[in-house]
PDB file of C-alpha atoms and ligand atoms in Angstrom:
ATOM      1  CA  MET A   1      97.881  16.631-115.436  1.00 44.00           C
ATOM      2  CA  ASN A   2      99.856  14.883-116.952  1.00 46.00           C
ATOM      3  CA  GLU A   3      99.126  11.483-115.719  1.00 50.00           C
ATOM      4  CA  LYS A   4      96.742   9.332-118.308  1.00 48.00           C
ATOM      5  CA  PRO A   5      93.970   7.923-116.229  1.00 49.00           C
ATOM      6  CA  ASP A   6      93.300   4.121-115.910  1.00 48.00           C
ATOM      7  CA  PHE A   7      90.284   3.107-117.565  1.00 43.00           C
ATOM      8  CA  SER A   8      90.569  -0.318-117.135  1.00 42.00           C
ATOM      9  CA  LYS A   9      87.674  -2.513-115.223  1.00 40.00           C
ATOM     10  CA  ASN A  10      90.297  -3.376-112.120  1.00 39.00           C
ATOM     11  CA  ALA A  11      90.533   0.313-111.243  1.00 39.00           C
ATOM     12  CA  ASN A  12      89.766   1.553-108.209  1.00 38.00           C
ATOM     13  CA  MET A  13      87.131   3.559-109.061  1.00 38.00           C
ATOM     14  CA  ALA A  14      87.065   5.474-105.455  1.00 40.00           C
ATOM     15  CA  THR A  15      90.439   6.623-105.814  1.00 40.00           C
ATOM     16  CA  THR A  16      91.489   7.023-109.557  1.00 47.00           C
ATOM     17  CA  ALA A  17      88.158   7.668-110.693  1.00 53.00           C
ATOM     18  CA  PRO A  18      88.720   8.689-114.718  1.00 67.00           C
ATOM     19  CA  ALA A  19      88.078  12.653-115.031  1.00 89.00           C
ATOM     20  CA  PHE A  20      84.678  12.623-117.263  1.00 97.00           C
ATOM     21  CA  LEU A  21      86.899  14.304-120.607  1.00 98.00           C
ATOM     22  CA  SER A  22      89.711  13.152-120.592  1.00 97.00           C
ATOM     23  CA  VAL A  23      92.385  14.718-123.691  1.00 97.00           C
ATOM     24  CA  TRP A  24      95.622  13.572-123.194  1.00 97.00           C
ATOM     25  CA  ASP A  25      98.134  14.590-125.819  1.00 98.00           C
ATOM     26  CA  MET A  26      96.809  15.220-128.414  1.00 98.00           C
ATOM     27  CA  HIS A  27      98.812  17.150-131.496  1.00 98.00           C
ATOM     28  CA  SER A  28      96.754  18.430-134.365  1.00 98.00           C
ATOM     29  CA  TYR A  29      97.825  19.785-137.868  1.00 98.00           C
ATOM     30  CA  TYR A  30      96.459  22.181-140.739  1.00 98.00           C
ATOM     31  CA  GLY A  31      98.614  20.414-143.717  1.00 97.00           C
ATOM     32  CA  GLU A  32     101.808  20.844-142.742  1.00 97.00           C
ATOM     33  CA  SER A  33     101.482  23.376-140.198  1.00 98.00           C
ATOM     34  CA  TYR A  34     101.988  21.941-136.337  1.00 98.00           C
ATOM     35  CA  ILE A  35      99.194  23.855-133.743  1.00 98.00           C
ATOM     36  CA  VAL A  36      98.015  21.835-131.190  1.00 98.00           C
ATOM     37  CA  GLN A  37     101.781  20.741-129.591  1.00 98.00           C
ATOM     38  CA  GLY A  38     100.987  17.579-127.118  1.00 98.00           C
ATOM     39  CA  VAL A  39      98.203  18.858-125.175  1.00 98.00           C
ATOM     40  CA  SER A  40      96.675  16.537-122.205  1.00 98.00           C
ATOM     41  CA  PHE A  41      94.026  17.977-118.761  1.00 98.00           C
ATOM     42  CA  ASN A  42      91.021  16.807-117.999  1.00 97.00           C
ATOM     43  CA  VAL A  43      87.271  18.275-117.318  1.00 97.00           C
ATOM     44  CA  HIS A  44      85.173  17.073-114.363  1.00 96.00           C
ATOM     45  CA  GLU A  45      81.709  16.578-114.329  1.00 96.00           C
ATOM     46  CA  GLY A  46      79.653  19.471-113.794  1.00 97.00           C
ATOM     47  CA  GLU A  47      82.856  21.368-113.615  1.00 97.00           C
ATOM     48  CA  ILE A  48      83.247  24.801-115.569  1.00 98.00           C
ATOM     49  CA  LEU A  49      87.235  25.145-117.445  1.00 98.00           C
ATOM     50  CA  ALA A  50      88.210  28.443-118.921  1.00 98.00           C
ATOM     51  CA  LEU A  51      90.472  27.846-122.097  1.00 98.00           C
ATOM     52  CA  LEU A  52      92.595  30.587-122.184  1.00 98.00           C
ATOM     53  CA  GLY A  53      95.607  32.414-123.718  1.00 97.00           C
ATOM     54  CA  ARG A  54      96.240  35.254-126.702  1.00 95.00           C
ATOM     55  CA  ASN A  55      94.901  35.231-130.030  1.00 95.00           C
ATOM     56  CA  GLY A  56      96.917  32.478-131.947  1.00 97.00           C
ATOM     57  CA  ALA A  57      97.444  30.592-129.065  1.00 97.00           C
ATOM     58  CA  GLY A  58      95.641  27.696-130.221  1.00 98.00           C
ATOM     59  CA  LYS A  59      92.256  27.657-128.353  1.00 98.00           C
ATOM     60  CA  THR A  60      89.707  27.115-131.220  1.00 98.00           C
ATOM     61  CA  SER A  61      92.152  24.339-132.722  1.00 98.00           C
ATOM     62  CA  THR A  62      92.507  22.749-129.541  1.00 98.00           C
ATOM     63  CA  LEU A  63      88.453  22.838-129.294  1.00 98.00           C
ATOM     64  CA  ARG A  64      87.885  22.125-133.147  1.00 98.00           C
ATOM     65  CA  SER A  65      90.197  18.933-132.238  1.00 98.00           C
ATOM     66  CA  ILE A  66      87.918  17.559-129.355  1.00 98.00           C
ATOM     67  CA  ALA A  67      84.875  17.297-131.843  1.00 96.00           C
ATOM     68  CA  ARG A  68      86.662  15.803-134.732  1.00 95.00           C
ATOM     69  CA  VAL A  69      85.362  18.333-136.976  1.00 93.00           C
ATOM     70  CA  GLY A  70      88.369  17.627-139.666  1.00 84.00           C
ATOM     71  CA  GLU A  71      90.701  20.655-139.641  1.00 94.00           C
ATOM     72  CA  PRO A  72      92.807  20.284-137.424  1.00 97.00           C
ATOM     73  CA  ASP A  73      93.969  17.246-138.314  1.00 96.00           C
ATOM     74  CA  VAL A  74      94.631  15.219-135.005  1.00 97.00           C
ATOM     75  CA  ARG A  75      97.555  13.325-135.872  1.00 97.00           C
ATOM     76  CA  HIS A  76      97.952  12.199-132.190  1.00 97.00           C
ATOM     77  CA  GLY A  77      96.327  11.254-128.882  1.00 97.00           C
ATOM     78  CA  GLU A  78      93.199  10.432-126.973  1.00 97.00           C
ATOM     79  CA  ILE A  79      90.060  12.074-125.998  1.00 97.00           C
ATOM     80  CA  TRP A  80      87.983  10.016-123.987  1.00 97.00           C
ATOM     81  CA  LEU A  81      84.059  11.685-122.500  1.00 97.00           C
ATOM     82  CA  ASP A  82      82.339   9.000-120.500  1.00 96.00           C
ATOM     83  CA  HIS A  83      84.760   6.180-121.158  1.00 94.00           C
ATOM     84  CA  GLN A  84      83.675   6.165-124.780  1.00 95.00           C
ATOM     85  CA  PRO A  85      87.373   7.153-126.559  1.00 96.00           C
ATOM     86  CA  LEU A  86      86.450  10.371-129.190  1.00 96.00           C
ATOM     87  CA  HIS A  87      89.704   9.715-130.820  1.00 94.00           C
ATOM     88  CA  ASN A  88      88.542   7.788-133.713  1.00 94.00           C
ATOM     89  CA  MET A  89      85.049   8.857-134.467  1.00 96.00           C
ATOM     90  CA  THR A  90      83.644  11.105-137.174  1.00 96.00           C
ATOM     91  CA  SER A  91      82.439  14.859-135.645  1.00 95.00           C
ATOM     92  CA  TYR A  92      78.794  13.496-136.284  1.00 94.00           C
ATOM     93  CA  GLU A  93      79.875  10.421-134.173  1.00 96.00           C
ATOM     94  CA  ALA A  94      81.102  12.749-131.570  1.00 96.00           C
ATOM     95  CA  ALA A  95      78.504  14.942-131.677  1.00 95.00           C
ATOM     96  CA  ALA A  96      75.781  11.973-130.992  1.00 95.00           C
ATOM     97  CA  ALA A  97      78.314  10.668-128.179  1.00 96.00           C
ATOM     98  CA  GLY A  98      77.273  14.154-126.176  1.00 97.00           C
ATOM     99  CA  LEU A  99      79.768  16.885-127.425  1.00 97.00           C
ATOM    100  CA  GLY A 100      78.051  20.506-127.954  1.00 97.00           C
ATOM    101  CA  LEU A 101      80.054  22.829-129.588  1.00 97.00           C
ATOM    102  CA  VAL A 102      79.077  26.006-130.106  1.00 97.00           C
ATOM    103  CA  PRO A 103      81.207  27.874-132.650  1.00 95.00           C
ATOM    104  CA  GLU A 104      82.596  31.722-132.512  1.00 94.00           C
ATOM    105  CA  ASP A 105      80.266  31.999-135.589  1.00 92.00           C
ATOM    106  CA  ARG A 106      76.946  30.886-134.620  1.00 90.00           C
ATOM    107  CA  ARG A 107      75.854  28.856-137.669  1.00 93.00           C
ATOM    108  CA  ILE A 108      71.890  30.157-137.573  1.00 96.00           C
ATOM    109  CA  ILE A 109      70.663  28.666-140.421  1.00 95.00           C
ATOM    110  CA  PRO A 110      69.240  31.466-142.970  1.00 96.00           C
ATOM    111  CA  GLY A 111      65.679  30.612-143.708  1.00 97.00           C
ATOM    112  CA  LEU A 112      64.257  28.937-140.512  1.00 97.00           C
ATOM    113  CA  THR A 113      63.196  30.682-137.420  1.00 98.00           C
ATOM    114  CA  VAL A 114      64.412  30.165-134.124  1.00 98.00           C
ATOM    115  CA  GLU A 115      61.871  27.739-133.383  1.00 98.00           C
ATOM    116  CA  GLU A 116      62.857  25.445-136.537  1.00 98.00           C
ATOM    117  CA  ASN A 117      66.682  25.874-136.025  1.00 97.00           C
ATOM    118  CA  LEU A 118      66.157  24.573-132.474  1.00 98.00           C
ATOM    119  CA  GLN A 119      63.817  21.216-134.141  1.00 97.00           C
ATOM    120  CA  LEU A 120      66.700  20.896-135.945  1.00 95.00           C
ATOM    121  CA  ALA A 121      68.402  19.777-133.540  1.00 95.00           C
ATOM    122  CA  GLN A 122      65.963  17.615-132.109  1.00 95.00           C
ATOM    123  CA  ILE A 123      65.835  15.830-135.067  1.00 92.00           C
ATOM    124  CA  ALA A 124      67.935  12.768-134.033  1.00 87.00           C
ATOM    125  CA  PRO A 125      67.265  11.217-130.704  1.00 89.00           C
ATOM    126  CA  PRO A 126      68.176  11.083-127.962  1.00 91.00           C
ATOM    127  CA  ILE A 127      66.572  14.819-127.276  1.00 95.00           C
ATOM    128  CA  GLY A 128      68.202  16.678-124.913  1.00 97.00           C
ATOM    129  CA  TRP A 129      66.030  20.108-123.263  1.00 98.00           C
ATOM    130  CA  SER A 130      62.758  20.470-124.133  1.00 97.00           C
ATOM    131  CA  LEU A 131      61.690  23.549-126.171  1.00 98.00           C
ATOM    132  CA  GLU A 132      59.745  24.730-123.271  1.00 98.00           C
ATOM    133  CA  ARG A 133      62.920  24.221-120.913  1.00 98.00           C
ATOM    134  CA  LEU A 134      65.145  26.188-123.814  1.00 98.00           C
ATOM    135  CA  TYR A 135      61.878  29.204-124.012  1.00 98.00           C
ATOM    136  CA  GLU A 136      62.654  29.028-119.854  1.00 98.00           C
ATOM    137  CA  LEU A 137      66.080  29.468-119.759  1.00 97.00           C
ATOM    138  CA  PHE A 138      66.398  32.235-122.883  1.00 98.00           C
ATOM    139  CA  PRO A 139      62.152  33.545-122.373  1.00 97.00           C
ATOM    140  CA  ARG A 140      64.109  36.274-125.454  1.00 97.00           C
ATOM    141  CA  LEU A 141      63.980  32.959-127.914  1.00 98.00           C
ATOM    142  CA  GLY A 142      60.974  32.146-127.009  1.00 98.00           C
ATOM    143  CA  GLU A 143      58.973  36.103-127.092  1.00 98.00           C
ATOM    144  CA  ARG A 144      60.723  35.333-130.754  1.00 98.00           C
ATOM    145  CA  ARG A 145      60.403  31.740-131.586  1.00 98.00           C
ATOM    146  CA  LYS A 146      58.571  32.975-135.216  1.00 98.00           C
ATOM    147  CA  GLN A 147      61.517  35.119-135.692  1.00 98.00           C
ATOM    148  CA  GLU A 148      63.886  33.700-138.630  1.00 98.00           C
ATOM    149  CA  GLY A 149      67.303  33.025-136.565  1.00 98.00           C
ATOM    150  CA  VAL A 150      69.383  35.037-138.676  1.00 97.00           C
ATOM    151  CA  THR A 151      67.177  38.427-138.097  1.00 98.00           C
ATOM    152  CA  LEU A 152      68.087  37.973-134.352  1.00 97.00           C
ATOM    153  CA  SER A 153      70.611  40.636-132.620  1.00 97.00           C
ATOM    154  CA  GLY A 154      74.271  39.473-132.139  1.00 96.00           C
ATOM    155  CA  GLY A 155      73.566  38.475-128.333  1.00 97.00           C
ATOM    156  CA  GLU A 156      70.174  36.734-129.166  1.00 97.00           C
ATOM    157  CA  GLN A 157      71.980  34.680-131.822  1.00 98.00           C
ATOM    158  CA  GLN A 158      74.791  33.529-129.088  1.00 98.00           C
ATOM    159  CA  MET A 159      72.124  32.389-126.648  1.00 98.00           C
ATOM    160  CA  LEU A 160      69.936  30.589-130.104  1.00 98.00           C
ATOM    161  CA  SER A 161      73.433  28.721-130.608  1.00 98.00           C
ATOM    162  CA  ILE A 162      73.805  28.221-127.147  1.00 98.00           C
ATOM    163  CA  ALA A 163      69.938  26.531-127.125  1.00 98.00           C
ATOM    164  CA  ARG A 164      70.428  24.928-130.300  1.00 97.00           C
ATOM    165  CA  ALA A 165      73.176  22.460-128.409  1.00 97.00           C
ATOM    166  CA  LEU A 166      71.331  22.384-124.985  1.00 98.00           C
ATOM    167  CA  ALA A 167      68.233  20.451-127.232  1.00 98.00           C
ATOM    168  CA  ARG A 168      70.458  17.668-128.278  1.00 97.00           C
ATOM    169  CA  ASP A 169      71.157  14.982-125.319  1.00 97.00           C
ATOM    170  CA  ILE A 170      74.686  16.667-124.874  1.00 97.00           C
ATOM    171  CA  LYS A 171      77.011  16.024-121.941  1.00 98.00           C
ATOM    172  CA  VAL A 172      80.057  18.621-122.931  1.00 98.00           C
ATOM    173  CA  LEU A 173      79.432  22.269-124.156  1.00 98.00           C
ATOM    174  CA  LEU A 174      82.282  23.398-125.726  1.00 98.00           C
ATOM    175  CA  LEU A 175      82.299  27.193-126.024  1.00 98.00           C
ATOM    176  CA  ASP A 176      84.291  29.570-128.425  1.00 98.00           C
ATOM    177  CA  GLU A 177      84.169  32.757-127.155  1.00 98.00           C
ATOM    178  CA  PRO A 178      80.509  33.149-126.590  1.00 97.00           C
ATOM    179  CA  TYR A 179      81.089  36.745-125.120  1.00 97.00           C
ATOM    180  CA  GLU A 180      82.428  37.799-128.316  1.00 96.00           C
ATOM    181  CA  GLY A 181      81.192  41.508-129.630  1.00 95.00           C
ATOM    182  CA  LEU A 182      78.483  41.864-127.329  1.00 97.00           C
ATOM    183  CA  ALA A 183      77.269  43.997-124.698  1.00 96.00           C
ATOM    184  CA  PRO A 184      78.284  43.877-120.757  1.00 96.00           C
ATOM    185  CA  VAL A 185      74.675  43.857-120.086  1.00 96.00           C
ATOM    186  CA  ILE A 186      74.261  41.133-122.613  1.00 97.00           C
ATOM    187  CA  VAL A 187      77.285  39.240-121.071  1.00 97.00           C
ATOM    188  CA  ASP A 188      75.585  39.127-117.494  1.00 97.00           C
ATOM    189  CA  GLU A 189      72.482  37.600-119.457  1.00 96.00           C
ATOM    190  CA  ILE A 190      74.336  34.970-120.971  1.00 97.00           C
ATOM    191  CA  GLU A 191      76.436  34.561-117.930  1.00 97.00           C
ATOM    192  CA  LYS A 192      73.607  33.753-115.858  1.00 97.00           C
ATOM    193  CA  THR A 193      72.346  31.238-118.424  1.00 97.00           C
ATOM    194  CA  LEU A 194      75.424  29.036-117.890  1.00 98.00           C
ATOM    195  CA  VAL A 195      75.080  29.203-114.384  1.00 98.00           C
ATOM    196  CA  HIS A 196      72.194  28.064-114.464  1.00 97.00           C
ATOM    197  CA  VAL A 197      72.997  25.377-117.212  1.00 98.00           C
ATOM    198  CA  LYS A 198      75.894  24.095-114.650  1.00 98.00           C
ATOM    199  CA  GLN A 199      73.346  23.748-112.140  1.00 97.00           C
ATOM    200  CA  GLN A 200      71.853  21.164-113.863  1.00 96.00           C
ATOM    201  CA  GLY A 201      75.019  19.404-113.963  1.00 96.00           C
ATOM    202  CA  MET A 202      76.482  20.487-117.202  1.00 98.00           C
ATOM    203  CA  THR A 203      80.198  20.330-117.874  1.00 98.00           C
ATOM    204  CA  THR A 204      81.360  23.125-120.118  1.00 98.00           C
ATOM    205  CA  ILE A 205      84.735  24.192-121.888  1.00 98.00           C
ATOM    206  CA  ILE A 206      84.803  28.511-122.163  1.00 98.00           C
ATOM    207  CA  VAL A 207      86.976  29.483-124.516  1.00 98.00           C
ATOM    208  CA  GLU A 208      87.330  33.478-124.244  1.00 96.00           C
ATOM    209  CA  GLN A 209      89.106  36.609-125.021  1.00 93.00           C
ATOM    210  CA  ASN A 210      87.207  38.287-121.808  1.00 94.00           C
ATOM    211  CA  ALA A 211      89.328  36.511-119.159  1.00 95.00           C
ATOM    212  CA  VAL A 212      88.125  38.231-116.693  1.00 95.00           C
ATOM    213  CA  ARG A 213      84.059  36.973-117.286  1.00 95.00           C
ATOM    214  CA  ALA A 214      85.448  33.511-117.974  1.00 97.00           C
ATOM    215  CA  LEU A 215      87.692  33.395-114.893  1.00 96.00           C
ATOM    216  CA  GLU A 216      84.606  34.985-113.324  1.00 94.00           C
ATOM    217  CA  LEU A 217      82.191  32.230-114.372  1.00 96.00           C
ATOM    218  CA  ALA A 218      85.172  29.324-114.329  1.00 98.00           C
ATOM    219  CA  ASP A 219      86.143  26.049-111.456  1.00 97.00           C
ATOM    220  CA  ARG A 220      89.266  25.588-113.306  1.00 97.00           C
ATOM    221  CA  ALA A 221      91.557  27.579-115.666  1.00 98.00           C
ATOM    222  CA  ILE A 222      94.309  26.490-118.241  1.00 98.00           C
ATOM    223  CA  ILE A 223      96.251  28.135-120.629  1.00 98.00           C
ATOM    224  CA  LEU A 224      97.496  27.583-123.766  1.00 98.00           C
ATOM    225  CA  ASP A 225     100.956  29.088-125.350  1.00 97.00           C
ATOM    226  CA  THR A 226     101.805  28.520-129.118  1.00 97.00           C
ATOM    227  CA  GLY A 227      99.816  25.352-128.621  1.00 98.00           C
ATOM    228  CA  SER A 228     101.105  23.988-125.408  1.00 98.00           C
ATOM    229  CA  ILE A 229      99.898  23.999-122.187  1.00 98.00           C
ATOM    230  CA  VAL A 230     101.129  26.517-119.614  1.00 97.00           C
ATOM    231  CA  PHE A 231      98.922  26.838-116.822  1.00 97.00           C
ATOM    232  CA  ASP A 232      97.137  24.638-115.400  1.00 97.00           C
ATOM    233  CA  GLY A 233      95.383  25.418-112.203  1.00 97.00           C
ATOM    234  CA  THR A 234      92.245  27.285-110.334  1.00 97.00           C
ATOM    235  CA  ALA A 235      90.497  30.263-111.716  1.00 96.00           C
ATOM    236  CA  SER A 236      91.406  31.493-108.512  1.00 95.00           C
ATOM    237  CA  GLU A 237      94.704  31.011-108.923  1.00 96.00           C
ATOM    238  CA  VAL A 238      95.128  32.829-112.142  1.00 96.00           C
ATOM    239  CA  LEU A 239      93.071  35.923-110.817  1.00 94.00           C
ATOM    240  CA  GLU A 240      95.955  36.090-107.705  1.00 94.00           C
ATOM    241  CA  ASN A 241      98.813  35.415-110.401  1.00 95.00           C
ATOM    242  CA  SER A 242      99.673  39.249-111.969  1.00 94.00           C
ATOM    243  CA  GLN A 243     102.653  37.936-113.824  1.00 94.00           C
ATOM    244  CA  LEU A 244     100.788  35.007-115.711  1.00 93.00           C
ATOM    245  CA  ARG A 245      98.139  37.327-116.424  1.00 94.00           C
ATOM    246  CA  GLU A 246     100.172  39.927-118.074  1.00 94.00           C
ATOM    247  CA  GLU A 247     102.431  37.791-119.539  1.00 94.00           C
ATOM    248  CA  TYR A 248      99.502  35.215-120.875  1.00 94.00           C
ATOM    249  CA  LEU A 249      96.472  37.364-120.797  1.00 93.00           C
ATOM    250  CA  ALA A 250      96.970  40.916-121.306  1.00 86.00           C
ATOM    251  CA  ILE A 251      94.904  41.667-118.134  1.00 83.00           C
TER     252      ILE A 251
HETATM  253  N1  ADP B   1      92.459  26.913-141.073  1.00 91.13           N
HETATM  254  C1  ADP B   1      93.951  27.015-140.820  1.00 91.13           C
HETATM  255  N2  ADP B   1      95.024  26.355-141.610  1.00 91.13           N
HETATM  256  C2  ADP B   1      95.950  26.904-141.250  1.00 91.13           C
HETATM  257  N3  ADP B   1      96.445  27.766-140.068  1.00 91.13           N
HETATM  258  C3  ADP B   1      95.365  27.783-139.563  1.00 91.13           C
HETATM  259  C4  ADP B   1      93.783  27.539-139.554  1.00 91.13           C
HETATM  260  N4  ADP B   1      93.390  28.313-138.937  1.00 91.13           N
HETATM  261  C5  ADP B   1      93.912  28.719-137.372  1.00 91.13           C
HETATM  262  N5  ADP B   1      95.074  28.561-137.773  1.00 91.13           N
HETATM  263  C6  ADP B   1      96.082  28.585-136.655  1.00 91.13           C
HETATM  264  O1  ADP B   1      97.055  28.276-136.049  1.00 91.13           O
HETATM  265  C7  ADP B   1      97.020  28.639-134.610  1.00 91.13           C
HETATM  266  C8  ADP B   1      96.445  28.513-133.705  1.00 91.13           C
HETATM  267  O2  ADP B   1      95.184  28.721-134.303  1.00 91.13           O
HETATM  268  P1  ADP B   1      93.434  29.167-133.371  1.00 91.13           P
HETATM  269  O3  ADP B   1      93.443  28.132-133.127  1.00 91.13           O
HETATM  270  O4  ADP B   1      92.556  29.711-134.279  1.00 91.13           O
HETATM  271  O5  ADP B   1      94.050  30.401-132.483  1.00 91.13           O
HETATM  272  P2  ADP B   1      93.098  30.794-130.889  1.00 91.13           P
HETATM  273  O6  ADP B   1      91.569  30.479-131.012  1.00 91.13           O
HETATM  274  O7  ADP B   1      93.469  30.323-129.597  1.00 91.13           O
HETATM  275  O8  ADP B   1      93.215  31.960-131.208  1.00 91.13           O
HETATM  276  C9  ADP B   1      97.056  30.026-135.421  1.00 91.13           C
HETATM  277  O9  ADP B   1      98.679  30.411-135.359  1.00 91.13           O
HETATM  278  C10 ADP B   1      96.550  30.168-136.898  1.00 91.13           C
HETATM  279  O10 ADP B   1      97.028  31.258-137.961  1.00 91.13           O
HETATM  280 MG1   MG B   2      89.989  31.226-131.754  1.00 91.13          MG
END
């Protein structure tokens, strides 16, 4: 986990292929508050990674650091996506390079319909999933395409927020607590769509307080504690390790 991937042209790709998304020794601050304290991990193409840890562990800060959103300020470290360095990019450039952040507060744009929210994401090429394909994935959004986005239920707004990320041509989907505040039946529905999106080849990082649900979906998991990684392994290793679950996840 702590080995820096070799991106040099002479690397033997058959045995040392770099990860699709690679975060190396990332340190981030809010002003003088030192939050992300040397985080390194890899995500392979097509994989779902669960990023877990207690409230305040630094999960959102890690996602925001990767997405280059400004705060927190990444003062050290490298972030690579599909051979492109993201660590010197602005959030706009990182989005154009293929990062799709679905923030915790969903950010549906007021005054716009469902369809207009999606079309706005498709203004700048390259365009990702078509409206038709998105409505196939989320039939509820198709039925409500003319409805103002902010009048949707919480679950439907979450679907719209995910659909909006897919409407751009993204390489990695970063989900911050997508299940928060949603009824189990809606969580089931969103989980099914995330499985479908994975089957289409998408690479995903999911941050969730609902660790069990996230682990059901994920191939791998990392656990953060006070801004450092305390576990990196398979999802089933976490489910089978009661000490890890109790100490860091309270499950
Ligand atoms: N805008 C901010 N300014 C200062 N500190 C912050 C800010 N946002 C989060 N923090 C602090 O950073 C730490 C990690 O927060 P966060 O990444 O939101 O954790 P998580 O998503 O795991 O719950 C917490 O101690 C939190 O209080
Ligand atoms: Mg958070």
